[in-house]
PDB file of C-alpha atoms in Angstrom:
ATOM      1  CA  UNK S 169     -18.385  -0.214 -22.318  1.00 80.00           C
ATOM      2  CA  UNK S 170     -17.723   0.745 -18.389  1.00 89.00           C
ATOM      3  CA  UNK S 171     -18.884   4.073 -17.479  1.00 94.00           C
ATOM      4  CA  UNK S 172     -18.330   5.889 -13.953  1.00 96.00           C
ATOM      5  CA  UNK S 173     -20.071   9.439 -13.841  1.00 97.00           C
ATOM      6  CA  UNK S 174     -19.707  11.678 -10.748  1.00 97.00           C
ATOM      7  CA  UNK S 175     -21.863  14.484 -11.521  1.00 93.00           C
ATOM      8  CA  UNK S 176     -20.746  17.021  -8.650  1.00 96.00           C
ATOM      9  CA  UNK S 177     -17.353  18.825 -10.068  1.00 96.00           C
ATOM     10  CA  UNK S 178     -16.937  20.493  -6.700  1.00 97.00           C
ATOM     11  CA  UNK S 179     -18.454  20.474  -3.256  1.00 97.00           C
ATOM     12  CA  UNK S 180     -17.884  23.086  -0.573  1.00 98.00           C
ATOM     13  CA  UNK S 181     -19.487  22.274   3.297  1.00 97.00           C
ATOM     14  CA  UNK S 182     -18.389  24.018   6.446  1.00 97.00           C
ATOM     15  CA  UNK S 183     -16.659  21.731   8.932  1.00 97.00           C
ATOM     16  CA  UNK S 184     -19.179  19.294  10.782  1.00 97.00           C
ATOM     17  CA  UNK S 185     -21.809  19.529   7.994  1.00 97.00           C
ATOM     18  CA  UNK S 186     -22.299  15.859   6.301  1.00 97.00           C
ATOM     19  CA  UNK S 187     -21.735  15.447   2.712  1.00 98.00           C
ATOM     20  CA  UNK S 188     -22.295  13.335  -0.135  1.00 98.00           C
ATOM     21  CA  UNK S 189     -20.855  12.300  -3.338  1.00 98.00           C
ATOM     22  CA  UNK S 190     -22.885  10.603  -5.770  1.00 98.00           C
ATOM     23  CA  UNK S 191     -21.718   8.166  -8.155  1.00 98.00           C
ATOM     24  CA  UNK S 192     -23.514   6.445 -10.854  1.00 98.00           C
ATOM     25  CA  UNK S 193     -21.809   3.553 -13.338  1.00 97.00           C
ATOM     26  CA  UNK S 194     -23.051   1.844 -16.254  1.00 96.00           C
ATOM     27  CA  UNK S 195     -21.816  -1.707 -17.100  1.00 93.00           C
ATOM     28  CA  UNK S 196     -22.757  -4.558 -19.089  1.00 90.00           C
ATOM     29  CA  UNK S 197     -21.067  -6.939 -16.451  1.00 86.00           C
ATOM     30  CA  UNK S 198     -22.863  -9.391 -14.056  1.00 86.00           C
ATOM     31  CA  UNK S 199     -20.280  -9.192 -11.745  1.00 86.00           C
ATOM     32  CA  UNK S 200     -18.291  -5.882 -11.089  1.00 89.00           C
ATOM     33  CA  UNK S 201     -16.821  -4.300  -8.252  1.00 90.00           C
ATOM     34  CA  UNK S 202     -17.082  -0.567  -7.098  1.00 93.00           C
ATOM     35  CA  UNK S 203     -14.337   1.793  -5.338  1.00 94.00           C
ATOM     36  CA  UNK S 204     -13.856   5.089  -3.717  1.00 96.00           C
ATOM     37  CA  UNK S 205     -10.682   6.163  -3.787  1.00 97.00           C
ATOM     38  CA  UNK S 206      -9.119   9.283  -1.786  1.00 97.00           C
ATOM     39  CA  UNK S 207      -6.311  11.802  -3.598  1.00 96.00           C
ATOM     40  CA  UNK S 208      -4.978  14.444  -1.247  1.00 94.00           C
ATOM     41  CA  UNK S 209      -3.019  17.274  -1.988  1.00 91.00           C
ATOM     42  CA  UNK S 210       0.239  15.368  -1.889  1.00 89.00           C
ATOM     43  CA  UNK S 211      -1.377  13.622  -4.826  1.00 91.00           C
ATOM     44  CA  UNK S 212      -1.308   9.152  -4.309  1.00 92.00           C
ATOM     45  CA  UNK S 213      -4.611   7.954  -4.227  1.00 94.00           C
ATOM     46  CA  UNK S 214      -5.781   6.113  -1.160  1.00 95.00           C
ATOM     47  CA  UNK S 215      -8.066   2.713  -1.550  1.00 93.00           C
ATOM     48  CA  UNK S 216     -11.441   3.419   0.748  1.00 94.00           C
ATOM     49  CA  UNK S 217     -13.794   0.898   0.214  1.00 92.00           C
ATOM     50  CA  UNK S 218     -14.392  -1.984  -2.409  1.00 89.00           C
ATOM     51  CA  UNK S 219     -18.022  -3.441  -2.938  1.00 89.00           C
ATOM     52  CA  UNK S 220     -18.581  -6.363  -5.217  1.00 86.00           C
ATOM     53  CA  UNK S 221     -22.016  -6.421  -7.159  1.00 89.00           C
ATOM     54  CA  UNK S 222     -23.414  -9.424  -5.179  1.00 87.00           C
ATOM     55  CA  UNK S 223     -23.258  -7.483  -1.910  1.00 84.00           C
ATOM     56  CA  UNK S 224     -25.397  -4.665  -1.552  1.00 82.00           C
ATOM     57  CA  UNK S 225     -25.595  -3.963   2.403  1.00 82.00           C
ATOM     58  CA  UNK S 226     -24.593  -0.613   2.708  1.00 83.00           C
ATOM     59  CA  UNK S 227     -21.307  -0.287   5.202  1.00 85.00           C
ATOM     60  CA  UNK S 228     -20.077   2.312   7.857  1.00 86.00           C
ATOM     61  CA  UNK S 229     -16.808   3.237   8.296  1.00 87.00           C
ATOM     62  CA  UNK S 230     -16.218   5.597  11.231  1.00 92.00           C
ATOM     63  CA  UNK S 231     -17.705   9.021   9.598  1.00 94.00           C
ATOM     64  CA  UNK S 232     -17.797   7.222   5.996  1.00 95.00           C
ATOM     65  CA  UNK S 233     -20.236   5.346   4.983  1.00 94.00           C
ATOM     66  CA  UNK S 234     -21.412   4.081   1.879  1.00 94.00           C
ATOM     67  CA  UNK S 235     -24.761   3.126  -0.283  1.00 94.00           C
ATOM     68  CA  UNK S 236     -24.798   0.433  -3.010  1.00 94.00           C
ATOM     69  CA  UNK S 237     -27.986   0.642  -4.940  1.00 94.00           C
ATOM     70  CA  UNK S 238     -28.126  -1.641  -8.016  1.00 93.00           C
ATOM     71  CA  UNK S 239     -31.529  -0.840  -8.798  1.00 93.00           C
ATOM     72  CA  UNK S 240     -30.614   2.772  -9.749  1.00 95.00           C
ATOM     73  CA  UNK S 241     -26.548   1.650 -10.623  1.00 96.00           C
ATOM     74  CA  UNK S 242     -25.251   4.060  -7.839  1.00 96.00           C
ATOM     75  CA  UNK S 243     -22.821   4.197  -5.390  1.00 96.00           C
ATOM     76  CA  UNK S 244     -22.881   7.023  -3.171  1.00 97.00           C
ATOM     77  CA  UNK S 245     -20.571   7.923  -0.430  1.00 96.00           C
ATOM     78  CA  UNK S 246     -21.642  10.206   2.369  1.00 96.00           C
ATOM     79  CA  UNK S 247     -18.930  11.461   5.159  1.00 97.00           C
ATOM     80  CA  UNK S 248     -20.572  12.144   8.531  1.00 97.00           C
ATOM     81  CA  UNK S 249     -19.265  15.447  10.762  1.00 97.00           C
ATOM     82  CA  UNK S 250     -16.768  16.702   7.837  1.00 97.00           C
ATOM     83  CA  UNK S 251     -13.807  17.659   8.775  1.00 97.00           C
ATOM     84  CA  UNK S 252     -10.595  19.969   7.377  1.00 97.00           C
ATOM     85  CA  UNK S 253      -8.606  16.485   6.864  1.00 96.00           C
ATOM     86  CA  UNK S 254     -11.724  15.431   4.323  1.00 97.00           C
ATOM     87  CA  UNK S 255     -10.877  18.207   2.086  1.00 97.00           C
ATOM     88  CA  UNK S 256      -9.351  16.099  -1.131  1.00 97.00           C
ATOM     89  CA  UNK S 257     -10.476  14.689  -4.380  1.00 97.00           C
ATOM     90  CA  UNK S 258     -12.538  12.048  -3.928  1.00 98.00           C
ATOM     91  CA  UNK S 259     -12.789   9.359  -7.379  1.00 97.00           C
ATOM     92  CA  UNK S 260     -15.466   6.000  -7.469  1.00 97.00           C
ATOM     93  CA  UNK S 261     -14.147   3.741  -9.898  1.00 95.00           C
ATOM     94  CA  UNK S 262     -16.018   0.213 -11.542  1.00 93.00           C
ATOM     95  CA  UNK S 263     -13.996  -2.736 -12.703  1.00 88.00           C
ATOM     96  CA  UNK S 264     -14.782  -6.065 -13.890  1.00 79.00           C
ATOM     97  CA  UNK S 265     -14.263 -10.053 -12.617  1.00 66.00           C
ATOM     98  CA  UNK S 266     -11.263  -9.939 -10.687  1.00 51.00           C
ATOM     99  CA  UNK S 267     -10.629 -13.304 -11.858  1.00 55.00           C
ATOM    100  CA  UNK S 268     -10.770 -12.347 -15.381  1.00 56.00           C
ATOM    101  CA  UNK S 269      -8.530 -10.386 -17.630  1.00 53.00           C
ATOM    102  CA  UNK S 270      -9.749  -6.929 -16.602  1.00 53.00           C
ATOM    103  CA  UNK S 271      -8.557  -7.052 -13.108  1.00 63.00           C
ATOM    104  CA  UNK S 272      -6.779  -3.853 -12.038  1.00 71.00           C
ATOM    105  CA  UNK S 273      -8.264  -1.873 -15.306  1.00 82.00           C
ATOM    106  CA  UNK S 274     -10.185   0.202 -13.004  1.00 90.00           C
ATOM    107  CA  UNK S 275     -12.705   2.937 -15.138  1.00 92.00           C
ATOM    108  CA  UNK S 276     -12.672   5.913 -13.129  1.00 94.00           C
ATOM    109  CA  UNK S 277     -15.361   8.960 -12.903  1.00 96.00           C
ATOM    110  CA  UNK S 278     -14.087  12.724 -13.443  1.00 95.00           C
ATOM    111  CA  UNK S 279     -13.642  13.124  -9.258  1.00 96.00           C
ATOM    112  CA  UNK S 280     -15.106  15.632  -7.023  1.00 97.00           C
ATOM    113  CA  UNK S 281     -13.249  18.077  -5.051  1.00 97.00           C
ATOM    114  CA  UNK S 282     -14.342  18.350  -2.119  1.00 98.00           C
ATOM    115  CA  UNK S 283     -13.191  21.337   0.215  1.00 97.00           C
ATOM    116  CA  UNK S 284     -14.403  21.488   3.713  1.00 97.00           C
ATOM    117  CA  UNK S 285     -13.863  25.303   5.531  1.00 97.00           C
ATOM    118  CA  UNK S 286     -12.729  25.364   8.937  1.00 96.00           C
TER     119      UNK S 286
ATOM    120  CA  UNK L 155       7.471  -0.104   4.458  1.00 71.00           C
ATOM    121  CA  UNK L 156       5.870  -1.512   1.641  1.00 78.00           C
ATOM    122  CA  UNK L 157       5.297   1.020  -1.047  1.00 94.00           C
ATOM    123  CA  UNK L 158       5.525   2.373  -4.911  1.00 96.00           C
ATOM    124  CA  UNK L 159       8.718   4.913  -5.621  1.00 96.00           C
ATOM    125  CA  UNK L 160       7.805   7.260  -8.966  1.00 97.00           C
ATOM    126  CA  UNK L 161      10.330   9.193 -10.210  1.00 96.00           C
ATOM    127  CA  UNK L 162      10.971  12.278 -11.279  1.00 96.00           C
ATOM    128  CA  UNK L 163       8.206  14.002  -8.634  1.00 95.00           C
ATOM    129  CA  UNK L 164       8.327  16.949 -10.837  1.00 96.00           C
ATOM    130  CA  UNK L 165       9.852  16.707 -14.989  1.00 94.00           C
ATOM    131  CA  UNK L 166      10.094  19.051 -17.598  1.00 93.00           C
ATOM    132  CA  UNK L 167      10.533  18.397 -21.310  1.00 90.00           C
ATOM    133  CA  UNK L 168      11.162  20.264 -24.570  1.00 90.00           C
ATOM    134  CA  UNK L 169       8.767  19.076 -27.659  1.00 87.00           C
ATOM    135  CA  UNK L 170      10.194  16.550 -29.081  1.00 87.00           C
ATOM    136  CA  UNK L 171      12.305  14.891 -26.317  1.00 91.00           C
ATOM    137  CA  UNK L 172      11.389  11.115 -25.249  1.00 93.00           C
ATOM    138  CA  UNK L 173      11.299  11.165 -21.284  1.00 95.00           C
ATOM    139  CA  UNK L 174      11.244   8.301 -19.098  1.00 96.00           C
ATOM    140  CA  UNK L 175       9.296   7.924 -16.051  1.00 97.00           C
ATOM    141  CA  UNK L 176      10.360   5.424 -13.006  1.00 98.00           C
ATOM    142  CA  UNK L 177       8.118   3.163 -11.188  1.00 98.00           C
ATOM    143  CA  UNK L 178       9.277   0.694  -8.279  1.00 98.00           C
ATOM    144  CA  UNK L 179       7.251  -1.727  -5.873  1.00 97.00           C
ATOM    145  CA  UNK L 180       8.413  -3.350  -2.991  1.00 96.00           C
ATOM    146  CA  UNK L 181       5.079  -4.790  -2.740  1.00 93.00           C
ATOM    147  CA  UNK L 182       5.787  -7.840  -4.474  1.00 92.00           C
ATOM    148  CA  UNK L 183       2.688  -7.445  -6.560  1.00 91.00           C
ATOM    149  CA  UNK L 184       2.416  -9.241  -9.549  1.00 89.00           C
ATOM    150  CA  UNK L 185       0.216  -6.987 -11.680  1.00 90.00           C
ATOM    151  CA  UNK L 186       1.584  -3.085 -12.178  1.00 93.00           C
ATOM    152  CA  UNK L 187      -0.598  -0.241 -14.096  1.00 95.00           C
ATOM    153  CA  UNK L 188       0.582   2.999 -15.601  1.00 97.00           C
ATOM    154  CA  UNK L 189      -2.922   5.516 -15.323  1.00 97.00           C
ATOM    155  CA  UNK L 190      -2.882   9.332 -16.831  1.00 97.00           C
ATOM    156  CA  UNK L 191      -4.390  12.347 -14.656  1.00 96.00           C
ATOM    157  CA  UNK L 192      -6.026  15.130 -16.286  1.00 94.00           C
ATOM    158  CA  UNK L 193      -7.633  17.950 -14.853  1.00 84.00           C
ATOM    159  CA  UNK L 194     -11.604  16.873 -15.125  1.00 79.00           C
ATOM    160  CA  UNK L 195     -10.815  13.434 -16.344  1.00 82.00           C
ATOM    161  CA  UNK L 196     -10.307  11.466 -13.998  1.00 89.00           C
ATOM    162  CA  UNK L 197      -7.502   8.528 -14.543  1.00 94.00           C
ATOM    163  CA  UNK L 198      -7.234   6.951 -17.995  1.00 95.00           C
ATOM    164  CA  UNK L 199      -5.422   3.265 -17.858  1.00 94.00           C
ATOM    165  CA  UNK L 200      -1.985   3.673 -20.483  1.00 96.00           C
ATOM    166  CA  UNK L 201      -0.614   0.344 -20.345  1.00 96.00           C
ATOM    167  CA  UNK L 202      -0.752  -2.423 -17.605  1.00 93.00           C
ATOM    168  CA  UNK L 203       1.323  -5.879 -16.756  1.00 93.00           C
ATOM    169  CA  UNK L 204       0.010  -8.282 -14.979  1.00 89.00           C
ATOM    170  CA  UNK L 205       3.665 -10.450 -15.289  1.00 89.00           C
ATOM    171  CA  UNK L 206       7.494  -9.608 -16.231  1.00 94.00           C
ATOM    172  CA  UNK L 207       7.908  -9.724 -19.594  1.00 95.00           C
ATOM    173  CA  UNK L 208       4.233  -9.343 -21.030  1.00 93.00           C
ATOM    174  CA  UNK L 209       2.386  -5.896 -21.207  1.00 94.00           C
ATOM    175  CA  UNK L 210      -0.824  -4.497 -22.799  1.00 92.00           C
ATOM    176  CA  UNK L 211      -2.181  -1.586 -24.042  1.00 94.00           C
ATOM    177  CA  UNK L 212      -4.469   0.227 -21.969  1.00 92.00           C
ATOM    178  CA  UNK L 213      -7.248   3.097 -22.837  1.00 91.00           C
ATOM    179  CA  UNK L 214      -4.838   5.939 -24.343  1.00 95.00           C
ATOM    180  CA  UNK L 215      -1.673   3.912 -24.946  1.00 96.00           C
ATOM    181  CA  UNK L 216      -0.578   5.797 -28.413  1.00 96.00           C
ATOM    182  CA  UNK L 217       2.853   7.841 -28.020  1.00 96.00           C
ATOM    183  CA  UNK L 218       3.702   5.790 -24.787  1.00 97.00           C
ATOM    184  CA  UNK L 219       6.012   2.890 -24.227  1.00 97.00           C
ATOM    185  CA  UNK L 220       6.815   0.279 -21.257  1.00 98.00           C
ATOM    186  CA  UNK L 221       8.987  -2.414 -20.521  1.00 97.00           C
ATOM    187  CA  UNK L 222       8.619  -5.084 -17.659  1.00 97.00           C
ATOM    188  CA  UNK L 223      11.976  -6.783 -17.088  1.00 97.00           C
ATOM    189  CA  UNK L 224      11.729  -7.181 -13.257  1.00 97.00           C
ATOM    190  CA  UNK L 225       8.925  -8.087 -11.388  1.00 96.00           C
ATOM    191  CA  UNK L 226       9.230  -4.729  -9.587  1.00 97.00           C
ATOM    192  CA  UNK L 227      10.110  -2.097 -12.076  1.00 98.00           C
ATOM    193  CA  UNK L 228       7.222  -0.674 -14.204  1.00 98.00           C
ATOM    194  CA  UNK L 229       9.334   2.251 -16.401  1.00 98.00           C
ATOM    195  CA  UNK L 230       6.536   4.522 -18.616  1.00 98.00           C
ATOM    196  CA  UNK L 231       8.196   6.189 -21.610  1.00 97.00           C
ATOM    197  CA  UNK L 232       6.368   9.236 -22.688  1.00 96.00           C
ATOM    198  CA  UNK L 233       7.260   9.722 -26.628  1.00 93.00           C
ATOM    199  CA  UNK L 234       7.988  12.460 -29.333  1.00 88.00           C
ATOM    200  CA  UNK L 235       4.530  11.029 -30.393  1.00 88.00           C
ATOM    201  CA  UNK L 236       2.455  11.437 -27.863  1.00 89.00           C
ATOM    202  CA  UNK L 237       0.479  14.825 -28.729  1.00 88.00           C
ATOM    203  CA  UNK L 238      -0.491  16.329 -25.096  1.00 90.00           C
ATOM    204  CA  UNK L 239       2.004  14.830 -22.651  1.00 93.00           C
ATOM    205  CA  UNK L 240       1.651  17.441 -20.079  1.00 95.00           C
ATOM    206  CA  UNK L 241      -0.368  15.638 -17.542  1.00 96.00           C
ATOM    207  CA  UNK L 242      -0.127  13.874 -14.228  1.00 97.00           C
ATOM    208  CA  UNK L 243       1.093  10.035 -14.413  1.00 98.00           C
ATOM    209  CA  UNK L 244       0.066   7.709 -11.549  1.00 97.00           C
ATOM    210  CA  UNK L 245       1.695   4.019 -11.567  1.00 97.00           C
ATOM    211  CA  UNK L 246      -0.229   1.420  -9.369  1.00 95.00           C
ATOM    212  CA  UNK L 247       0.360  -2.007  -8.543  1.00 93.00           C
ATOM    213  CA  UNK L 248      -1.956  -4.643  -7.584  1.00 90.00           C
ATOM    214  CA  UNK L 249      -1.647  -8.597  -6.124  1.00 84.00           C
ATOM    215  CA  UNK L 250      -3.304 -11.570  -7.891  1.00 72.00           C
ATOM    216  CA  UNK L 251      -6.146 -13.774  -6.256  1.00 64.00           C
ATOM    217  CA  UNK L 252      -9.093 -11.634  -4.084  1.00 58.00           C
ATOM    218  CA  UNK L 253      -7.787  -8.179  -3.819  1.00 60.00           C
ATOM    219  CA  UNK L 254      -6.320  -8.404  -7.543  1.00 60.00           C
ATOM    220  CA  UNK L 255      -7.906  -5.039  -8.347  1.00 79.00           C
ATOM    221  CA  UNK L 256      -7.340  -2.825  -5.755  1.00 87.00           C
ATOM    222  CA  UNK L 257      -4.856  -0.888  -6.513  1.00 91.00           C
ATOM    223  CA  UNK L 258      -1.975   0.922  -4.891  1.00 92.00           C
ATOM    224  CA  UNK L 259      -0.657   4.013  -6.358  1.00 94.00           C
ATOM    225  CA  UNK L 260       2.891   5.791  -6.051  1.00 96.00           C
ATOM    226  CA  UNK L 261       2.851   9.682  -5.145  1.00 95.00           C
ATOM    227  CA  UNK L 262       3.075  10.356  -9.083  1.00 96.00           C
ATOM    228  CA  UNK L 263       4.717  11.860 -11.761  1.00 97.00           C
ATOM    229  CA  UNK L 264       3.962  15.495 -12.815  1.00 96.00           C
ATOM    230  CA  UNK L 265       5.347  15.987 -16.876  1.00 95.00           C
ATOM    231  CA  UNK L 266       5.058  19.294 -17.963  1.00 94.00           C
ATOM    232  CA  UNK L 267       5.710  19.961 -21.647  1.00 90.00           C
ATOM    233  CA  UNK L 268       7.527  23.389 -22.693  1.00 86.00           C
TER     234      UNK L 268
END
């Protein structure tokens, strides 16, 4: 069975601090994928990133960026100079072979909210 | 723009009523997902579709019910049955081939039982 754990419930930082939310999965797979997804307060959930488990280079994304460790099954995502706008719940999710039946059944960790203060 | 419609935003419902939930994609995504939000949770997969007329049961799929007549309508019937409906639903869609699994979600569906 697919597991997604996201240990930190809630994170506070002061605007301009950096942050970062751990993630660790557990799957029996060979080939998976990892997510981060964004919810804001109006409540859809935006797509931020998807990693396949063959690809491990970590990536940048403006002030995200994200590390892929297989060694330890993590997948951490850090936000650089925080900002008000940040402040959302932030999910990592695990899924299987796209190419298989399991596509789209993402397994999701709990989320952490993350509230940055002005 | 491309996008998924959920309807009601907001729904209330006595015990015991059957309530229907609306998805709608303009995406023209093959695949569509119904996923349940509770406070702590995360998002639990209730059914999904990957084409019209075929459906299967996801995670927590007791006391729920879908169809999938049209290639873009994804409706999520919440039962009499289902024991703890009061939750927030989130319908997704998602395209075959590379980016099959990533997932666009509608605004959601907030059911609150009285």
């Amino acid at each position: 069975a697919q597991k997604v754990t996201q240990a930190q419930t809630e994170i506070s930082v002061v605007e301009k601090e950096d942050v970062t939310l751990d993630c660790v999965y557990e799957t029996r797979d060979t080939t998976y994928y990892l997510f981060w997804y964004k919810q804001p307060p109006s409540g859809e959930l935006v797509f931020l990133i998807r990693r396949n488990s063959f690809d491990e280079q970590n990536e940048i994304s403006g002030r995200y960026s994200w590390n892929f460790q297989k060694s330890t099954s993590s997948f951490n995502f850090t936000i650089t100079a925080s900002q008000v706008v940040d402040s959302a719940v932030y999910f990592c999710a695990l899924s299987g072979y796209a190419g298989g039946t399991s596509y789209g059944k993402l397994t999701f960790g709990q989320g952490t909210i993350l509230t940055v203060h002005p | 723009d491309g996008g998924i419609t959920q309807s009601p935003k907001y729904l209330f419902r006595k015990e015991g009523q059957n309530v229907t939930l609306s998805c709608e994609q303009n995406l023209n995504h093959d695949a569509m997902y119904w996923y349940r939000q509770d406070p702590g949770q995360g998002l639990r997969l209730i059914y999904y579709s990957q084409i019209v007329n075929d459906f299967q049961k996801g995670d927590i799929a007791e006391g729920y019910s879908v169809s999938r007549e049209k290639k873009e309508s994804f409706p999520l019937t919440v039962t009499s049955a289902q024991k703890n409906p009061t939750a927030f639903y989130l319908c997704a869609s998602s395209d075959r081939g590379s980016g099959a699994n990533v997932l666009t979600f509608g605004a959601g569906s907030r059911l609150t039982v009285l």
